[in-house]
Coordinates of C-alpha atoms in Angstrom, one line a residue:
M1 CA 126.0 87.6 170.8
A2 CA 129.7 87.7 170.4
K3 CA 132.1 87.0 167.5
G4 CA 132.6 83.3 167.0
S5 CA 129.1 82.4 168.1
Q6 CA 127.5 79.8 165.9
I7 CA 123.9 79.4 164.8
Q8 CA 122.5 76.2 163.3
F9 CA 120.1 76.7 160.4
N10 CA 117.7 74.3 158.8
F11 CA 117.4 75.1 155.1
H12 CA 114.0 74.7 153.4
T13 CA 113.7 73.9 149.7
V14 CA 110.6 74.2 147.5
Q15 CA 110.0 74.1 143.7
D16 CA 108.8 77.2 142.0
A17 CA 105.2 76.6 140.9
Q18 CA 105.7 77.9 137.4
T19 CA 109.3 77.2 136.4
G20 CA 110.0 74.1 138.6
A21 CA 113.3 75.7 139.8
R22 CA 114.4 74.6 143.2
V23 CA 114.5 77.5 145.6
T24 CA 116.1 77.1 149.0
R25 CA 115.6 79.4 152.0
L26 CA 118.8 79.7 153.9
T27 CA 117.9 81.9 156.8
P28 CA 114.8 81.8 159.1
P29 CA 111.9 84.0 158.1
D30 CA 111.4 85.3 161.6
V31 CA 114.8 87.0 161.9
L32 CA 115.8 89.9 159.6
C33 CA 118.6 88.7 157.3
H34 CA 119.8 90.1 154.0
R35 CA 122.7 89.8 151.5
N36 CA 125.3 92.5 150.8
Y37 CA 125.1 94.7 147.7
F38 CA 124.9 92.7 144.5
Y39 CA 128.3 93.5 143.1
Q40 CA 130.2 93.0 146.4
K41 CA 132.0 89.6 146.9
C42 CA 129.8 87.4 149.2
F43 CA 130.8 83.8 148.3
T44 CA 134.1 82.3 149.1
R45 CA 136.0 81.2 145.9
D46 CA 134.8 77.6 146.2
G47 CA 131.2 78.7 146.7
G48 CA 131.0 76.8 150.0
R49 CA 130.6 79.7 152.4
L50 CA 128.4 82.8 152.1
L51 CA 128.6 86.3 153.8
F52 CA 125.3 87.8 155.0
A53 CA 123.9 90.1 157.6
G54 CA 121.4 89.1 160.4
E55 CA 119.7 90.6 163.4
F56 CA 120.0 87.7 165.8
D57 CA 120.6 89.7 169.0
G58 CA 119.0 93.1 168.1
N59 CA 122.1 94.4 166.3
R60 CA 122.6 93.8 162.6
N61 CA 125.9 92.1 162.2
Y62 CA 127.9 90.0 159.7
Y63 CA 127.9 86.2 159.6
L64 CA 129.6 83.6 157.4
L65 CA 127.3 80.6 156.5
D66 CA 128.7 77.2 155.7
L67 CA 126.4 75.9 153.0
Q68 CA 127.2 72.2 153.7
T69 CA 126.8 72.2 157.5
Q70 CA 124.1 74.9 157.4
K71 CA 125.9 76.6 160.3
A72 CA 126.6 80.3 160.5
V73 CA 129.4 81.9 162.5
Q74 CA 129.3 85.5 163.8
L75 CA 132.0 87.9 162.4
T76 CA 131.1 91.3 163.9
E77 CA 129.4 92.5 167.0
G78 CA 127.8 95.7 168.4
E79 CA 125.9 98.5 166.7
G80 CA 126.6 100.4 163.5
D81 CA 127.7 97.8 160.8
N82 CA 127.0 99.0 157.3
T83 CA 125.7 95.6 156.2
F84 CA 125.3 96.3 152.5
G85 CA 128.8 97.5 151.7
G86 CA 130.8 94.7 153.3
F87 CA 132.8 92.2 151.2
L88 CA 135.1 89.3 151.4
S89 CA 138.7 89.7 150.2
P90 CA 139.7 87.9 147.0
D91 CA 141.8 85.3 149.1
D92 CA 138.9 84.6 151.5
Q93 CA 141.0 85.7 154.4
F94 CA 139.2 88.9 155.5
L95 CA 135.9 90.8 155.7
Y96 CA 136.0 94.5 155.1
Y97 CA 133.2 96.7 156.2
V98 CA 132.4 100.2 157.5
K99 CA 131.2 100.7 161.1
N100 CA 129.3 103.7 162.5
E101 CA 129.8 105.6 159.2
R102 CA 133.4 106.3 160.5
S103 CA 135.6 103.3 160.6
L104 CA 136.7 101.0 157.8
Q105 CA 137.3 97.7 159.5
R106 CA 139.1 94.5 158.5
V107 CA 138.1 91.2 160.2
K108 CA 140.4 88.2 160.0
L109 CA 138.1 85.2 159.3
A110 CA 140.5 82.7 160.9
D111 CA 140.3 84.1 164.4
F112 CA 137.9 87.1 164.2
S113 CA 140.5 89.6 165.2
E114 CA 139.7 93.1 163.9
Q115 CA 141.6 96.2 163.1
T116 CA 140.7 99.7 161.9
V117 CA 142.2 100.4 158.4
Y118 CA 141.0 103.9 158.0
T119 CA 138.9 106.4 160.0
V120 CA 136.7 109.0 158.4
P121 CA 137.5 112.5 159.6
E122 CA 135.2 114.0 162.2
D123 CA 133.7 116.5 159.8
W124 CA 132.7 113.8 157.3
V125 CA 130.4 110.8 157.1
G126 CA 131.3 107.6 155.3
Y127 CA 128.4 107.0 152.8
G128 CA 127.2 104.0 150.8
T129 CA 129.1 101.1 149.4
W130 CA 132.9 101.2 149.3
V131 CA 134.6 99.0 146.7
A132 CA 138.1 97.5 146.5
N133 CA 140.2 97.0 143.4
S134 CA 140.9 93.5 142.1
E135 CA 144.0 93.0 144.2
C136 CA 142.3 94.4 147.3
T137 CA 145.2 96.8 147.9
S138 CA 143.1 100.0 147.7
L139 CA 139.4 101.0 147.9
V140 CA 137.2 103.8 146.7
G141 CA 134.5 105.3 148.8
I142 CA 132.3 108.4 149.2
E143 CA 132.4 110.8 152.1
I144 CA 129.7 113.5 152.7
S145 CA 130.2 116.6 154.8
R146 CA 128.7 115.9 158.2
E147 CA 126.9 119.3 158.3
D148 CA 125.1 118.3 155.1
W149 CA 124.3 114.7 156.0
T150 CA 120.8 113.4 156.7
P151 CA 120.0 109.7 157.3
L152 CA 118.2 108.5 154.2
S153 CA 115.4 106.6 156.0
D154 CA 112.7 106.9 153.4
W155 CA 112.3 107.8 149.7
K156 CA 110.9 111.2 150.5
I157 CA 114.1 112.1 152.3
F158 CA 116.1 110.6 149.4
Q159 CA 114.5 113.0 147.0
E160 CA 114.9 116.0 149.3
F161 CA 118.6 115.2 149.9
Y162 CA 119.3 115.4 146.1
H163 CA 118.1 119.1 146.1
S164 CA 120.3 120.0 149.1
H165 CA 123.5 119.6 146.9
P166 CA 125.6 118.0 149.7
H167 CA 129.3 118.5 149.7
C168 CA 130.7 115.1 148.6
R169 CA 134.1 113.7 147.9
L170 CA 135.2 110.5 146.2
L171 CA 138.4 109.2 147.8
R172 CA 140.9 106.4 147.5
V173 CA 142.0 104.5 150.6
D174 CA 145.2 102.5 150.6
L175 CA 144.3 99.2 152.4
I176 CA 148.0 98.5 153.3
N177 CA 148.8 101.7 155.1
G178 CA 145.4 103.4 155.6
K179 CA 146.3 106.6 153.8
S180 CA 143.6 108.4 151.8
R181 CA 143.6 110.8 148.9
V182 CA 140.6 112.7 147.4
I183 CA 140.0 111.8 143.8
H184 CA 137.0 114.0 143.0
E185 CA 135.0 116.6 145.1
K186 CA 131.8 118.5 144.4
N187 CA 128.8 120.1 145.9
E188 CA 126.6 117.4 144.3
W189 CA 125.4 114.0 145.6
L190 CA 128.0 111.4 144.5
G191 CA 127.6 107.7 145.0
H192 CA 128.4 104.1 143.8
P193 CA 132.2 104.3 143.4
I194 CA 133.5 101.2 141.6
Y195 CA 137.0 100.4 140.5
R196 CA 137.1 98.9 137.0
P197 CA 138.3 95.3 137.6
F198 CA 142.0 94.8 136.7
D199 CA 142.3 98.5 135.8
D200 CA 143.0 100.6 138.9
N201 CA 143.3 103.7 136.8
T202 CA 139.6 103.7 135.9
V203 CA 136.9 104.5 138.6
A204 CA 133.2 104.7 137.9
F205 CA 130.9 106.7 140.1
C206 CA 127.4 108.2 139.8
H207 CA 125.5 111.4 140.3
E208 CA 122.9 110.2 142.8
G209 CA 119.3 111.2 143.1
P210 CA 115.9 110.8 141.4
H211 CA 116.8 109.1 138.1
D212 CA 114.7 111.5 136.0
L213 CA 116.3 114.6 137.5
V214 CA 120.1 113.9 137.5
D215 CA 122.0 115.4 134.6
A216 CA 123.8 112.2 133.8
R217 CA 123.9 109.2 136.1
M218 CA 127.2 107.5 135.3
W219 CA 130.7 109.0 135.2
L220 CA 134.3 107.8 135.0
V221 CA 137.4 109.4 136.5
N222 CA 141.1 108.4 136.5
E223 CA 142.4 107.3 139.8
D224 CA 144.6 110.4 140.0
G225 CA 141.5 112.6 139.6
S226 CA 142.0 113.6 136.0
N227 CA 139.7 113.1 133.0
V228 CA 136.3 113.2 134.6
R229 CA 133.9 112.2 131.9
K230 CA 130.3 111.1 131.3
V231 CA 129.6 107.5 130.4
K232 CA 126.6 108.6 128.3
E233 CA 124.4 111.6 127.6
H234 CA 120.9 110.7 128.6
A235 CA 118.3 110.6 125.8
P236 CA 115.2 112.7 126.3
G237 CA 113.0 111.0 129.0
E238 CA 115.7 108.4 129.8
S239 CA 116.7 107.3 133.3
C240 CA 119.7 105.1 134.1
T241 CA 120.5 103.1 137.2
H242 CA 122.2 100.2 138.9
E243 CA 125.4 100.2 136.9
F244 CA 128.1 97.6 137.5
W245 CA 131.3 96.4 136.0
V246 CA 131.3 93.0 134.5
P247 CA 133.7 91.1 136.9
D248 CA 136.3 90.6 134.2
G249 CA 136.4 94.3 133.5
S250 CA 135.2 94.1 129.9
A251 CA 132.2 96.4 130.2
L252 CA 130.1 98.6 132.4
M253 CA 126.5 97.5 132.2
Y254 CA 123.4 99.2 133.5
V255 CA 119.6 99.5 133.4
S256 CA 118.0 102.2 131.1
Y257 CA 114.3 103.1 131.0
L258 CA 112.2 105.7 129.3
K259 CA 109.4 107.9 130.4
G260 CA 106.0 106.3 129.6
Q261 CA 107.4 102.9 128.7
H262 CA 107.0 99.6 130.6
D263 CA 110.0 97.7 129.3
R264 CA 113.5 98.5 130.4
H265 CA 116.8 98.0 128.5
I266 CA 120.1 96.4 129.3
R267 CA 122.9 98.6 128.0
R268 CA 126.6 97.9 127.7
F269 CA 129.4 100.5 127.7
D270 CA 132.9 99.5 126.4
P271 CA 135.5 101.5 128.4
Q272 CA 138.2 101.0 125.7
T273 CA 136.2 102.2 122.7
G274 CA 133.6 104.3 124.4
E275 CA 130.9 102.4 122.4
D276 CA 127.5 102.3 124.2
I277 CA 124.9 99.9 122.9
C278 CA 121.5 98.5 123.8
L279 CA 122.2 94.9 124.4
M280 CA 118.5 93.9 124.8
T281 CA 115.1 94.8 125.9
M282 CA 114.0 93.2 129.2
P283 CA 111.1 93.1 131.6
A284 CA 110.9 95.8 134.3
C285 CA 113.9 94.7 136.4
S286 CA 115.5 97.0 138.9
H287 CA 118.9 95.5 139.6
L288 CA 121.2 93.5 137.2
M289 CA 124.3 91.5 137.7
S290 CA 126.3 89.3 135.4
N291 CA 128.5 86.3 135.8
E292 CA 132.3 86.6 135.6
N293 CA 132.5 87.2 131.8
G294 CA 129.2 88.8 131.2
T295 CA 127.7 85.9 129.2
L296 CA 124.8 85.5 131.7
L297 CA 122.8 88.2 133.6
V298 CA 120.2 88.1 136.3
G299 CA 117.6 90.7 137.1
D300 CA 114.9 91.3 139.6
G301 CA 111.4 92.3 138.4
S302 CA 110.0 95.4 140.1
G303 CA 107.2 97.9 140.0
T304 CA 106.8 101.6 139.7
P305 CA 110.2 103.1 140.6
V306 CA 110.3 105.1 143.9
D307 CA 113.6 106.8 143.0
V308 CA 112.1 109.1 140.3
K309 CA 110.4 112.5 140.7
D310 CA 107.7 111.9 138.1
T311 CA 106.2 108.6 139.3
A312 CA 103.0 109.1 137.2
S313 CA 105.0 108.8 134.0
H314 CA 106.8 105.6 135.2
T315 CA 103.8 103.7 136.7
I316 CA 104.1 100.0 135.9
E317 CA 102.6 96.8 137.2
N318 CA 104.8 95.0 139.7
D319 CA 106.8 92.2 138.3
P320 CA 107.6 89.5 140.9
W321 CA 110.1 87.4 138.9
L322 CA 113.8 86.8 138.8
Y323 CA 115.0 86.6 135.2
I324 CA 118.0 85.0 133.5
F325 CA 119.4 86.7 130.4
D326 CA 121.8 85.3 127.8
A327 CA 124.0 88.1 126.4
K328 CA 124.8 86.3 123.2
T329 CA 121.4 85.2 122.0
R330 CA 119.6 88.1 123.8
Q331 CA 117.0 85.7 125.1
H332 CA 115.6 85.7 128.6
A333 CA 113.4 83.5 130.8
P334 CA 111.9 83.6 134.3
L335 CA 113.9 81.7 136.9
A336 CA 111.7 81.9 139.9
A337 CA 109.3 84.3 141.7
H338 CA 111.0 86.4 144.3
N339 CA 107.7 88.1 145.4
S340 CA 109.5 90.8 147.4
S341 CA 107.4 93.6 148.8
W342 CA 110.1 96.2 148.1
R343 CA 108.9 97.9 151.3
V344 CA 110.9 100.3 153.5
L345 CA 111.3 98.4 156.8
D346 CA 112.2 100.2 160.0
G347 CA 113.8 103.1 158.1
D348 CA 115.8 100.8 155.8
R349 CA 115.1 101.5 152.1
Q350 CA 117.2 98.6 150.8
V351 CA 116.6 95.6 153.1
T352 CA 113.8 94.0 151.1
H353 CA 115.4 94.5 147.7
P354 CA 116.3 91.2 146.0
H355 CA 119.8 92.3 144.8
P356 CA 120.3 89.0 142.9
S357 CA 123.7 87.7 141.8
F358 CA 125.3 84.4 140.6
S359 CA 127.1 81.8 142.7
P360 CA 130.7 81.3 141.6
D361 CA 129.8 78.3 139.4
D362 CA 126.9 80.1 137.7
R363 CA 124.5 77.3 138.9
H364 CA 122.5 79.3 141.5
V365 CA 121.2 82.8 142.1
L366 CA 121.4 84.4 145.5
F367 CA 118.7 86.9 146.5
T368 CA 116.8 88.5 149.4
T369 CA 113.0 88.6 149.8
D370 CA 110.5 89.1 152.6
Y371 CA 107.6 87.1 151.1
E372 CA 107.6 84.6 154.0
G373 CA 107.9 87.2 156.7
L374 CA 111.0 89.2 157.5
P375 CA 113.7 89.5 154.8
A376 CA 115.6 86.2 154.4
L377 CA 118.3 84.8 152.0
Y378 CA 117.4 82.4 149.2
L379 CA 119.3 80.4 146.6
A380 CA 117.5 79.5 143.3
E381 CA 119.0 76.7 141.3
I382 CA 119.2 77.4 137.6
P383 CA 117.7 74.4 135.7
D384 CA 119.7 73.0 132.8
A385 CA 116.6 73.2 130.6
L386 CA 116.3 77.0 131.2
L387 CA 119.9 77.5 130.1
S388 CA 119.4 75.3 127.0
S389 CA 116.3 77.3 126.0
L390 CA 118.2 80.6 126.2
R391 CA 120.9 79.3 123.9
K392 CA 118.5 78.6 121.0
D393 CA 118.7 81.5 118.5

């Protein structure tokens, strides 16, 4: 299929048997489709169109779905799209994504014209999710030395890669002129670079690997490469994961869990004061994301983590629910069952992960699950009664 090709979908809506929430399947369950990474922009500003990835012709490419007409238009073509890292520009004019681990591409949504913004040097591989600043004038990403690189097709390789101490560098790419500059470089697995919203001087990144082995998961660095510092010192037996900036830039939030304990914790780090607090205890969710100002959060219940070395000390029963959390009252409630298998599918460790996030109006949660077949996209409507129940102290 070529850019501009259109596919007519037929949405299917059911009510969750326990909560009564309306859950709509957007994409067909017999074609692999998934959403982008949970903190990357996927909705247009008015909430009317949605970026997603689908394998409709054997290649996994990007599409833009009109939620009114239920029609999707193809944005990219051919092999090699990194379909988790792509994002829409703040003005809804462009799609940015990395192709073949080498080329940072910009697609104009109006006519599907495409240009290469930046090319990874031959001796390096573009790794993971690359994230733009709030104005979409620059971007931070990770490159890994090609001679150290191994495709991370399962969780065993993930663990082995950590011990190889790959040569990694965190870089800034100017989206206007394509010039790049290295911010931080180390013989250690680096990942998850994220600009602090509305503060280009502050970049978060992580020490990647099994959560119970890394020295400290989350780090900050100034955009000029100075002042590399830990977000927090891990407590004994603590693992941290899936950090994200609240979209208004007010805090870095993340998941914390302790060896031998079932519950997990939502923690909040204030980049201005350095204060790090436990916001609340929560069920065993893997990913978290907040709305624009951090007043609401959504998480996806999970099972025994696969990204730790000592799985025996972290064995828990699988939790199949999506949860909504109120940051003020510190209450939570189940929204709907996602029932994801969390399986590795055709060498992809991420494609069945729910990765939930809010729609722009906070009325729906977008997520991926494979419970009806292949991974598909779903929207769960948040009932007013659920929100009212959370606001009661």
